[in-house]
GROMACS .gro file of C-alpha atoms in nm:
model
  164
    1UNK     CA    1  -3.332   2.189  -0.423
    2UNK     CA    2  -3.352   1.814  -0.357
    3UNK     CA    3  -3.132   1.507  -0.449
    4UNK     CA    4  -3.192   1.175  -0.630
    5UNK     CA    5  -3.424   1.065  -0.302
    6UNK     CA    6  -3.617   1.398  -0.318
    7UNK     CA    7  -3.458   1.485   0.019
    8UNK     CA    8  -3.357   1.833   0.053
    9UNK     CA    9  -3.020   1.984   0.001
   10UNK     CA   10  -3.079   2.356   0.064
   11UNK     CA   11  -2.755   2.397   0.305
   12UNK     CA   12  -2.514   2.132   0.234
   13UNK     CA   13  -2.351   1.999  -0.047
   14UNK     CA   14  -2.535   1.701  -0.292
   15UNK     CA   15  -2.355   1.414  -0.331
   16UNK     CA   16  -2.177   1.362  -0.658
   17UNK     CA   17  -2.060   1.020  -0.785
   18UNK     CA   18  -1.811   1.079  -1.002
   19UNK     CA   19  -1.573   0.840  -1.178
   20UNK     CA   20  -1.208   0.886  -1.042
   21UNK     CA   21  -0.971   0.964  -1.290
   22UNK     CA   22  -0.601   0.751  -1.377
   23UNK     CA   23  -0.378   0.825  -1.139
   24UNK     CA   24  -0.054   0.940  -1.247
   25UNK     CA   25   0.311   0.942  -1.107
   26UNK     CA   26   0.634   1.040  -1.241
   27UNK     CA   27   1.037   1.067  -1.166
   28UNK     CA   28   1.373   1.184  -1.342
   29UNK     CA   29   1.607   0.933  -1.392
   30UNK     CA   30   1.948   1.006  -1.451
   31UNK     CA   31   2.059   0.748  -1.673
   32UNK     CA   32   1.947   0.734  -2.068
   33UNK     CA   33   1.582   0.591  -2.199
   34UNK     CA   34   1.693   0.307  -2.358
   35UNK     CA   35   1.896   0.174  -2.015
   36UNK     CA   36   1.613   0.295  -1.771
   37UNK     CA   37   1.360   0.051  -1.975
   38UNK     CA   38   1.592  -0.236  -1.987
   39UNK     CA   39   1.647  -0.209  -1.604
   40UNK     CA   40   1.246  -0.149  -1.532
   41UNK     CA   41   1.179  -0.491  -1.721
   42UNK     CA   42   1.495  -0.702  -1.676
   43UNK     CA   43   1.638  -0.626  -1.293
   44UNK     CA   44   1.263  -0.555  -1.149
   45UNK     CA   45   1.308  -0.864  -0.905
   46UNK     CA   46   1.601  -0.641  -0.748
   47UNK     CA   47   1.439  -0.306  -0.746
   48UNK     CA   48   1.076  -0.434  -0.705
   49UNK     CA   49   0.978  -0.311  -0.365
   50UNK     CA   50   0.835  -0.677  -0.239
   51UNK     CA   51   0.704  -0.591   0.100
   52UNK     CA   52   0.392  -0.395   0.093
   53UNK     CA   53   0.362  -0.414  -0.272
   54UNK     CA   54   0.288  -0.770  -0.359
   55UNK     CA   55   0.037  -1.095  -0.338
   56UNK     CA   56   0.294  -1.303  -0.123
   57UNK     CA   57   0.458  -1.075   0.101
   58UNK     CA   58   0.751  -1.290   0.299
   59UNK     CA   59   0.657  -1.571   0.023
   60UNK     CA   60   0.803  -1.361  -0.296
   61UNK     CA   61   1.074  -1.479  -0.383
   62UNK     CA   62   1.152  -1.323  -0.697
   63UNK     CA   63   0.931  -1.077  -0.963
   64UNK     CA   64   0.990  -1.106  -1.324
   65UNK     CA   65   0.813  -0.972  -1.651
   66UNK     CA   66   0.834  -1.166  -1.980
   67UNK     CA   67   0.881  -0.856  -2.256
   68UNK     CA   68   0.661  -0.914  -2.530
   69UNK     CA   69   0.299  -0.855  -2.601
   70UNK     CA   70   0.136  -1.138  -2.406
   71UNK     CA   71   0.395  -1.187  -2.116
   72UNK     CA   72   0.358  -1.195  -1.776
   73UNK     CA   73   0.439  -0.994  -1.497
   74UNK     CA   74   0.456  -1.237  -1.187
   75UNK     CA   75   0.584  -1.304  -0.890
   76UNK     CA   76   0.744  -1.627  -0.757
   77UNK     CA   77   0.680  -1.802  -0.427
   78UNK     CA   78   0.896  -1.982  -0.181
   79UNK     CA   79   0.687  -2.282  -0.286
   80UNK     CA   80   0.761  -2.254  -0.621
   81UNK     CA   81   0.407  -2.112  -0.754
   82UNK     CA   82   0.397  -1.808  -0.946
   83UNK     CA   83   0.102  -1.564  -0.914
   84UNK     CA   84   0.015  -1.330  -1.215
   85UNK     CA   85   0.007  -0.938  -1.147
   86UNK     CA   86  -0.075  -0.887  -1.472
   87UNK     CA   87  -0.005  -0.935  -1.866
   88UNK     CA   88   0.164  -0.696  -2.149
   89UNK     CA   89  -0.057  -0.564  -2.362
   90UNK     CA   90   0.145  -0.320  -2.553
   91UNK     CA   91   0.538  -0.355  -2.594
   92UNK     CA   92   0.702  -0.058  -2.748
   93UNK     CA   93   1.091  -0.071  -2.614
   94UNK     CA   94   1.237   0.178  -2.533
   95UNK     CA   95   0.941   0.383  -2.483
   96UNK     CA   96   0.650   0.234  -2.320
   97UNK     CA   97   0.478  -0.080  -2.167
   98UNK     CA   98   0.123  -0.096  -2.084
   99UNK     CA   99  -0.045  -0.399  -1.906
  100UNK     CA  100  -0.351  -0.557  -1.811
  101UNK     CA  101  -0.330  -0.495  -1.414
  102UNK     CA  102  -0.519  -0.779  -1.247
  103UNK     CA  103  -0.363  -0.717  -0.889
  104UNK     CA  104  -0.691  -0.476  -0.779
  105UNK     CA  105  -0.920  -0.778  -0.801
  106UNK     CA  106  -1.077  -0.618  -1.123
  107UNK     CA  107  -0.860  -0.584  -1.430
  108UNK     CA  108  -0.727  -0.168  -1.417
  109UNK     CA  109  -0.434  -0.089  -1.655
  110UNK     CA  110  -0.125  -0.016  -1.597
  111UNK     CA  111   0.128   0.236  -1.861
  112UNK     CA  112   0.463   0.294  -1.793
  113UNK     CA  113   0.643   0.544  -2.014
  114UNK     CA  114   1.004   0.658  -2.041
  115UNK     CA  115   1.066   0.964  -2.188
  116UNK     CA  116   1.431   1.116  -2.309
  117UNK     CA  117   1.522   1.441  -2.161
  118UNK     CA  118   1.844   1.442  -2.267
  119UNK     CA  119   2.156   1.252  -2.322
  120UNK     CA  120   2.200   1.089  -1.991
  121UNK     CA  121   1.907   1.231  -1.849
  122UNK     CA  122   1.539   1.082  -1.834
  123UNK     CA  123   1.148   1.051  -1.675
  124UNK     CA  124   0.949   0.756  -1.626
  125UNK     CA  125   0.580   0.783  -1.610
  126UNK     CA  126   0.317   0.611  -1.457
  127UNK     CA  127  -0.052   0.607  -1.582
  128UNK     CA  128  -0.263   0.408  -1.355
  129UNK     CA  129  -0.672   0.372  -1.532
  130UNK     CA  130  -0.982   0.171  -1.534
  131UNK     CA  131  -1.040   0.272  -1.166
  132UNK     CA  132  -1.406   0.234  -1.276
  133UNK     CA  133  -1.455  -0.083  -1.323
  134UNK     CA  134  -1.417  -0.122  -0.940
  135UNK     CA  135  -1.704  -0.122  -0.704
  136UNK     CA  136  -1.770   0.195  -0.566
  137UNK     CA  137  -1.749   0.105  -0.221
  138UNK     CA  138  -1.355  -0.067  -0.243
  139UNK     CA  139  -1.208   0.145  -0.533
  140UNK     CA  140  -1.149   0.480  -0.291
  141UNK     CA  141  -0.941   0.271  -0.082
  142UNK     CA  142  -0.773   0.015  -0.316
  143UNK     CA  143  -0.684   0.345  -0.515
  144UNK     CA  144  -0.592   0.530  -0.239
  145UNK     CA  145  -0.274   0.270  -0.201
  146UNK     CA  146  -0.165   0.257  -0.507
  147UNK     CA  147  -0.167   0.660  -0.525
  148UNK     CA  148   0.060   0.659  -0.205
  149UNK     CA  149   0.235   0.323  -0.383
  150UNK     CA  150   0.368   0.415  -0.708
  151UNK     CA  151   0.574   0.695  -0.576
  152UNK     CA  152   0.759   0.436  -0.353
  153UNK     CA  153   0.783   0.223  -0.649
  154UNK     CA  154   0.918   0.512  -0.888
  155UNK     CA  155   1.153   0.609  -0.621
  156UNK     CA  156   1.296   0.244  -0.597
  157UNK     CA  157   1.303   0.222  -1.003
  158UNK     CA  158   1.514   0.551  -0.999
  159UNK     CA  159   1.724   0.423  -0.724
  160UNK     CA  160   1.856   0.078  -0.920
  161UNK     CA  161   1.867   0.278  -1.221
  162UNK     CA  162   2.113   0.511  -1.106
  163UNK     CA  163   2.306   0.278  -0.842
  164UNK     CA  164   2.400   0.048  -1.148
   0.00000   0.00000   0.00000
């Protein structure tokens, strides 16, 4: 057996290049739908995890997402400029948000959904796509950190959720 190159491959796997898949996170929130959305999009300057997950790092001074199809999710700097992480593209409150994600240098996309479990009781999604539109050669380690990110983020959602 050979590969693409004609070289053999009797003894050791072939390379594959495969398109990753989204990458997808979740947590239980215990607080109701309609109050875990309003908190994700209207507090997520306080629960926002700034260090590590941002443009500006020690810059940021604030996060904020305009609701609405069109609006912005950006963050603020100590100089007063804002930087764009990205822009709604669907708006469907209390339920789900989806934006454009411009953050990994190529537009991905970005879906966060919160889901009723029960009265008091819910889970907030996160569906991370588009990882193909990357370059090969970045996208295994730009998606690597988000992979290990959006749990942090989640966890930090949950945490303001249930504090307030």
């Amino acid at each position: 057996m050979s590969d693409a190159r004609g070289a053999s491959t009797h003894g050791r796997a072939a390379p594959m290049t495969e398109a990753p898949g989204p990458l997808g996170q979740a947590v239980t929130v215990r607080a109701d739908q309609a109050t875990t959305f309003e908190v994700l999009v209207r507090d997520i300057g306080a629960w926002w995890p700034v260090t590590g997950f941002s443009l500006g790092g020690a810059r940021v001074r604030g996060v904020h997402l305009e609701g609405g199809a069109g609006g912005l999710l950006v963050e603020r700097w100590d100089d007063g400029t804002q930087h764009a992480w990205g822009e709604v593209l669907v708006w469907d409150p209390p339920h789900r948000l989806v934006l454009s994600w411009h953050v990994t240098g190529v537009p991905t996309e970005v879906e966060l959904r919160v889901l009723a479990l029960g009265p008091g009781l819910c889970r907030v999604e996160v569906e991370h796509r588009g990882w193909e539109a990357l370059e090969p050669t970045p996208a295994p380690t730009v998606r690597a950190t988000y992979r290990d990110g959006w749990p942090v983020v989640l966890g930090r959602l949950r945490d303001h959720v249930e504090a307030h």
